[in-house]
Structures are given as C-alpha cells and as structure tokens.
Amino acid sequence: MNTQSTTTNQNQLLIRPERAEDYSAVSTILHAAFGGTAEAQLVAALRGHPTLKSLVAVIGGEVVGHIAFSPVAIAAVTVAGPPAEISAYGLAPLAVSPEHQCMGIGTELVRAGLTLMEQSGISVVVVLGDPAYYSRFGFRPAATFNITCKWEDHQDAFQVWSRLPDGSIPQGVVAYLPEFDEV
Ligand SMILES: CC(C)(COP(=O)(O)OP(=O)(O)OC[C@H]1O[C@@H](n2cnc3c(N)ncnc32)[C@H](O)[C@@H]1OP(=O)(O)O)[C@@H](O)C(=O)NCCC(=O)NCCS
C-alpha cells in the first residue's frame, strides 16, 4: 500500500504497513491500551499467518498505534444469488497508545485499513466493537444482514462494513482464525 500521512498536533502522522522492527513497540501499545496481555499475544500469534494485514501509526519516528486485519470465513450464501467466493476480513485489534488517544489516530488507522482492504479486493470487513465508534466509518449492525459472531453476549457490538450491494453480503456465523479462540 502507499503510506498515508496527515498532520496531528504539528507532528506528521504516518500510516504504513507494520514491519518486524515495530513488533516490540506494538506489543507495548497493546499492553497499555488494553491493560492485559491477551491482545499482544493474539497479534504475536496472528503474525504467523501471511494473510495478516497490519498497519502502524507513526509520529516523529515513534509507533503510537496499530491495527490488524485477519481473514474470516462467512457462510457464503447470498440473498441475491448462488453461493459465491467472497473475501472477508475481521478488524482486530485496534489500539492507540494511551498518551496519544483522542487525537484522531485511531480514525486514520481505520480509514487507511479500510482503504487497504479495498485495494486488496476484500469486500467485507467485520468488527466487534463500540458501534458509536465504528459506525462513523460505515460499519453497520451485522445482525441486520443475518451475520453473527460466536460470542453470544456481544452480538449487538458485531458490525459489518462492505462495498457490496446489501443483497450480496454473505450471511452466517463468522469464523475467525483459531488464534482468536485463545482470547
Ligand atoms: C479505541 C481507540 C483505538 C480509539 O483511538 P483514538 O485514536 O483514541 O480515537 P480517535 O481520536 O480517532 O477518535 C476519538 C473518538 O473515539 C471515541 N473513543 C475513543 N475510545 C473509544 C472506545 N473505546 N469506545 C468508543 N469510543 C471511543 C472518543 O470518544 C472520540 O469520540 P468523538 O470523535 O465523538 O469525540 C483507542 O481509544 C484505544 O486504543 N482504546 C483502547 C483499546 C480499545 O478499546 N480498542 C478498540 C477495540 S478493538
């Protein structure tokens, strides 16, 4: 992908693909943002999949945010027609270092990530998160499209983003990579 930049607090914000030298800083951010080890362990495990797509936000050479997308399987039955091969990814996790939150960095990471999805031919993205946050990017309640996650208590927070016509969005239970079973 092309790197993207914007200006935040007089410092240049750069969004670029994650590199191996970022791993330590990303782990620190995940620990600090989530207050535990689960998300950092998840991301470390997901890096074993070449299909993982992850970006970092950098200000003044310092990594301050991270976003990851990994492939998911959705029962590929569409309302409009016969079963089709549809590429879908799950957004998780998203984190910005506590000192840099509420400066628009998470917003830039999500926007750049969705652009990367489009450029990669990924037509459906799901996320488990606060609808008040993710709706601003075009995520809509997954239940509207008969898409559910396996976390029964969190269906209200499960959302979908897609460039497909609504009738072409696949329906069913979303299966994440096995690494998510450990979270
Ligand atoms: C959620 C998170 C990534 C947002 O990043 P950010 O750079 O702080 O967000 P932005 O500056 O782009 O956006 C700020 C907006 O998001 C809201 N927001 C921030 N964190 C939020 C959260 N956890 N839930 C809902 N809304 C949140 C702010 O209230 C603000 O709203 P406003 O624009 O209406 O004023 C960041 O707060 C974070 O790392 N939180 C801890 C980890 C987490 O909860 N990750 C998301 C689940 S995967």
Short mmCIF file of C-alpha atoms and ligand atoms in Angstrom, two decimals:
data_model
loop_
_atom_site.label_atom_id
_atom_site.label_comp_id
_atom_site.label_asym_id
_atom_site.label_seq_id
_atom_site.Cartn_x
_atom_site.Cartn_y
_atom_site.Cartn_z
CA MET A 1 0.00 0.00 0.00
CA ASN A 2 1.01 3.61 -0.27
CA THR A 3 1.76 5.23 3.05
CA GLN A 4 -0.66 7.93 4.10
CA SER A 5 0.02 10.92 6.23
CA THR A 6 -1.84 13.72 7.89
CA THR A 7 -0.97 16.41 10.39
CA THR A 8 -1.67 15.95 14.09
CA ASN A 9 -0.53 18.48 16.72
CA GLN A 10 2.13 19.84 14.38
CA ASN A 11 3.67 16.40 14.04
CA GLN A 12 3.40 14.39 10.89
CA LEU A 13 1.30 11.26 11.31
CA LEU A 14 2.37 8.42 9.03
CA ILE A 15 0.31 5.28 8.49
CA ARG A 16 2.32 2.44 6.98
CA PRO A 17 2.46 -1.37 6.96
CA GLU A 18 3.80 -2.93 10.14
CA ARG A 19 7.41 -4.15 9.96
CA ALA A 20 9.31 -6.63 12.14
CA GLU A 21 11.16 -3.83 13.89
CA ASP A 22 7.78 -2.47 15.07
CA TYR A 23 6.79 -5.65 16.96
CA SER A 24 8.17 -4.60 20.34
CA ALA A 25 6.58 -1.15 20.22
CA VAL A 26 3.27 -2.61 19.06
CA SER A 27 3.31 -5.10 21.92
CA THR A 28 3.89 -2.26 24.39
CA ILE A 29 0.96 -0.30 22.92
CA LEU A 30 -1.35 -3.32 23.08
CA HIS A 31 -0.46 -3.96 26.72
CA ALA A 32 -1.01 -0.31 27.64
CA ALA A 33 -4.21 0.19 25.63
CA PHE A 34 -5.95 -2.99 26.74
CA GLY A 35 -4.42 -3.35 30.20
CA GLY A 36 -3.55 -7.01 29.75
CA THR A 37 -1.55 -9.48 27.73
CA ALA A 38 -4.26 -11.14 25.62
CA GLU A 39 -4.23 -8.78 22.64
CA ALA A 40 -0.44 -8.66 22.39
CA GLN A 41 -0.33 -12.46 22.48
CA LEU A 42 -3.06 -12.61 19.86
CA VAL A 43 -1.21 -10.31 17.48
CA ALA A 44 2.05 -12.21 18.00
CA ALA A 45 0.28 -15.44 17.09
CA LEU A 46 -1.51 -13.91 14.10
CA ARG A 47 1.82 -12.82 12.61
CA GLY A 48 2.35 -16.47 11.74
CA HIS A 49 -0.30 -16.06 9.06
CA PRO A 50 0.96 -14.47 5.84
CA THR A 51 -2.61 -13.32 5.24
CA LEU A 52 -2.47 -10.96 8.25
CA LYS A 53 -2.61 -7.31 7.24
CA SER A 54 -1.45 -4.82 9.82
CA LEU A 55 -0.64 -1.14 9.84
CA VAL A 56 1.08 1.13 12.32
CA ALA A 57 0.69 4.83 13.05
CA VAL A 58 3.96 6.65 13.49
CA ILE A 59 4.61 10.17 14.80
CA GLY A 60 8.13 11.53 14.78
CA GLY A 61 9.54 8.04 14.32
CA GLU A 62 7.58 6.67 17.30
CA VAL A 63 4.99 3.93 16.78
CA VAL A 64 1.82 5.16 18.51
CA GLY A 65 -0.94 2.96 17.10
CA HIS A 66 -1.67 -0.33 15.42
CA ILE A 67 -4.48 -2.03 13.53
CA ALA A 68 -4.75 -5.62 12.31
CA PHE A 69 -7.00 -7.40 9.86
CA SER A 70 -7.16 -11.19 9.51
CA PRO A 71 -9.22 -13.40 7.21
CA VAL A 72 -12.57 -14.74 8.39
CA ALA A 73 -14.93 -17.27 6.91
CA ILE A 74 -18.61 -16.45 6.45
CA ALA A 75 -21.11 -18.92 5.09
CA ALA A 76 -21.08 -17.73 1.50
CA VAL A 77 -24.80 -17.81 0.88
CA THR A 78 -26.09 -14.58 -0.60
CA VAL A 79 -29.65 -13.38 -0.75
CA ALA A 80 -29.22 -12.29 -4.35
CA GLY A 81 -27.86 -15.43 -5.89
CA PRO A 82 -25.96 -18.69 -5.64
CA PRO A 83 -23.07 -19.31 -3.25
CA ALA A 84 -20.11 -17.17 -4.15
CA GLU A 85 -16.50 -16.86 -3.13
CA ILE A 86 -16.37 -13.67 -1.09
CA SER A 87 -13.28 -12.40 0.66
CA ALA A 88 -13.91 -11.23 4.18
CA TYR A 89 -11.60 -9.99 6.92
CA GLY A 90 -12.02 -9.19 10.58
CA LEU A 91 -10.68 -5.96 12.05
CA ALA A 92 -8.99 -6.75 15.38
CA PRO A 93 -7.39 -5.46 17.37
CA LEU A 94 -7.13 -1.67 17.09
CA ALA A 95 -5.08 0.21 19.64
CA VAL A 96 -3.58 3.65 20.18
CA SER A 97 -1.13 4.34 22.99
CA PRO A 98 -2.96 5.97 25.93
CA GLU A 99 -0.87 9.16 25.64
CA HIS A 100 -1.97 9.59 22.03
CA GLN A 101 -5.67 8.72 22.22
CA CYS A 102 -8.43 11.10 21.10
CA MET A 103 -6.12 12.81 18.61
CA GLY A 104 -7.64 11.20 15.53
CA ILE A 105 -5.03 8.46 15.20
CA GLY A 106 -7.46 5.57 15.57
CA THR A 107 -9.64 7.20 12.94
CA GLU A 108 -6.73 7.42 10.50
CA LEU A 109 -5.77 3.79 11.16
CA VAL A 110 -9.30 2.56 10.46
CA ARG A 111 -9.63 4.68 7.32
CA ALA A 112 -6.25 3.56 5.99
CA GLY A 113 -7.10 -0.03 6.87
CA LEU A 114 -10.38 0.04 5.01
CA THR A 115 -8.62 1.58 2.00
CA LEU A 116 -6.09 -1.25 2.18
CA MET A 117 -8.96 -3.75 2.29
CA GLU A 118 -10.49 -2.23 -0.83
CA GLN A 119 -7.14 -2.19 -2.63
CA SER A 120 -6.67 -5.85 -1.67
CA GLY A 121 -10.04 -6.88 -3.08
CA ILE A 122 -11.53 -7.53 0.36
CA SER A 123 -15.20 -6.71 0.02
CA VAL A 124 -16.46 -7.44 3.54
CA VAL A 125 -14.96 -6.47 6.91
CA VAL A 126 -16.42 -7.38 10.30
CA VAL A 127 -15.58 -5.90 13.69
CA LEU A 128 -16.55 -6.45 17.30
CA GLY A 129 -16.51 -3.02 18.91
CA ASP A 130 -18.43 0.02 20.04
CA PRO A 131 -21.00 0.95 17.35
CA ALA A 132 -20.69 4.61 18.39
CA TYR A 133 -17.08 4.49 17.20
CA TYR A 134 -17.20 2.19 14.20
CA SER A 135 -20.44 3.49 12.67
CA ARG A 136 -18.56 6.64 11.62
CA PHE A 137 -16.59 4.52 9.16
CA GLY A 138 -19.66 2.91 7.61
CA PHE A 139 -19.88 -0.18 9.81
CA ARG A 140 -23.48 -1.31 10.30
CA PRO A 141 -25.05 -3.83 12.71
CA ALA A 142 -24.16 -7.30 11.46
CA ALA A 143 -27.47 -8.68 12.69
CA THR A 144 -29.19 -6.57 10.00
CA PHE A 145 -27.51 -8.83 7.46
CA ASN A 146 -28.01 -12.07 9.39
CA ILE A 147 -24.33 -12.14 10.22
CA THR A 148 -23.45 -13.28 13.72
CA CYS A 149 -20.33 -13.94 15.74
CA LYS A 150 -19.72 -16.86 18.05
CA TRP A 151 -19.60 -14.59 21.11
CA GLU A 152 -23.30 -14.75 22.00
CA ASP A 153 -23.15 -11.94 24.57
CA HIS A 154 -21.67 -9.49 22.07
CA GLN A 155 -23.93 -9.72 19.02
CA ASP A 156 -25.02 -6.07 19.47
CA ALA A 157 -21.41 -4.97 19.08
CA PHE A 158 -20.79 -7.08 15.97
CA GLN A 159 -20.74 -4.97 12.82
CA VAL A 160 -20.07 -5.27 9.13
CA TRP A 161 -18.62 -2.94 6.50
CA SER A 162 -18.97 -3.76 2.84
CA ARG A 163 -18.75 -2.24 -0.60
CA LEU A 164 -21.04 -4.99 -1.94
CA PRO A 165 -24.73 -4.36 -2.62
CA ASP A 166 -26.60 -5.23 0.57
CA GLY A 167 -28.21 -8.28 -1.02
CA SER A 168 -24.82 -9.70 -1.95
CA ILE A 169 -23.33 -9.61 1.53
CA PRO A 170 -22.83 -13.19 2.74
CA GLN A 171 -24.85 -14.37 5.71
CA GLY A 172 -24.00 -16.71 8.53
CA VAL A 173 -21.77 -17.21 11.52
CA VAL A 174 -18.36 -15.63 11.17
CA ALA A 175 -15.39 -17.86 11.93
CA TYR A 176 -12.15 -16.12 12.90
CA LEU A 177 -8.73 -17.76 12.78
CA PRO A 178 -8.20 -20.32 15.58
CA GLU A 179 -5.89 -17.92 17.42
CA PHE A 180 -8.99 -15.93 18.43
CA ASP A 181 -10.24 -18.91 20.44
CA GLU A 182 -7.48 -18.21 22.97
CA VAL A 183 -8.57 -14.60 23.61
C1 LIG B 1 -10.47 2.85 20.61
C2 LIG B 1 -9.19 3.56 20.22
C3 LIG B 1 -8.40 2.72 19.24
C4 LIG B 1 -9.59 4.87 19.53
O1 LIG B 1 -8.42 5.50 19.06
P1 LIG B 1 -8.28 7.08 19.22
O2 LIG B 1 -7.10 7.48 18.42
O3 LIG B 1 -8.27 7.42 20.67
O4 LIG B 1 -9.64 7.58 18.56
P2 LIG B 1 -9.88 8.87 17.66
O5 LIG B 1 -9.08 10.00 18.20
O6 LIG B 1 -9.70 8.53 16.25
O7 LIG B 1 -11.40 9.09 17.89
C5 LIG B 1 -11.81 9.69 19.07
C6 LIG B 1 -13.26 9.37 19.25
O8 LIG B 1 -13.40 8.00 19.61
C7 LIG B 1 -14.05 7.89 20.85
N1 LIG B 1 -13.48 6.74 21.51
C8 LIG B 1 -12.23 6.58 21.93
N2 LIG B 1 -12.09 5.37 22.50
C9 LIG B 1 -13.28 4.77 22.41
C10 LIG B 1 -13.77 3.49 22.81
N3 LIG B 1 -13.01 2.58 23.45
N4 LIG B 1 -15.06 3.19 22.54
C11 LIG B 1 -15.83 4.09 21.90
N5 LIG B 1 -15.44 5.30 21.52
C12 LIG B 1 -14.16 5.63 21.76
C13 LIG B 1 -13.78 9.19 21.53
O9 LIG B 1 -14.78 9.47 22.49
C14 LIG B 1 -13.88 10.18 20.38
O10 LIG B 1 -15.22 10.42 20.05
P3 LIG B 1 -15.66 11.78 19.32
O11 LIG B 1 -14.94 11.83 18.00
O12 LIG B 1 -17.13 11.64 19.15
O13 LIG B 1 -15.24 12.85 20.24
C15 LIG B 1 -8.31 3.92 21.44
O14 LIG B 1 -9.05 4.70 22.33
C16 LIG B 1 -7.80 2.68 22.16
O15 LIG B 1 -6.72 2.18 21.87
N6 LIG B 1 -8.56 2.20 23.16
C17 LIG B 1 -8.17 1.03 23.93
C18 LIG B 1 -8.25 -0.24 23.10
C19 LIG B 1 -9.63 -0.46 22.50
O16 LIG B 1 -10.65 -0.33 23.17
N7 LIG B 1 -9.63 -0.79 21.20
C20 LIG B 1 -10.87 -0.95 20.43
C21 LIG B 1 -11.41 -2.34 20.47
S1 LIG B 1 -10.53 -3.43 19.35
#
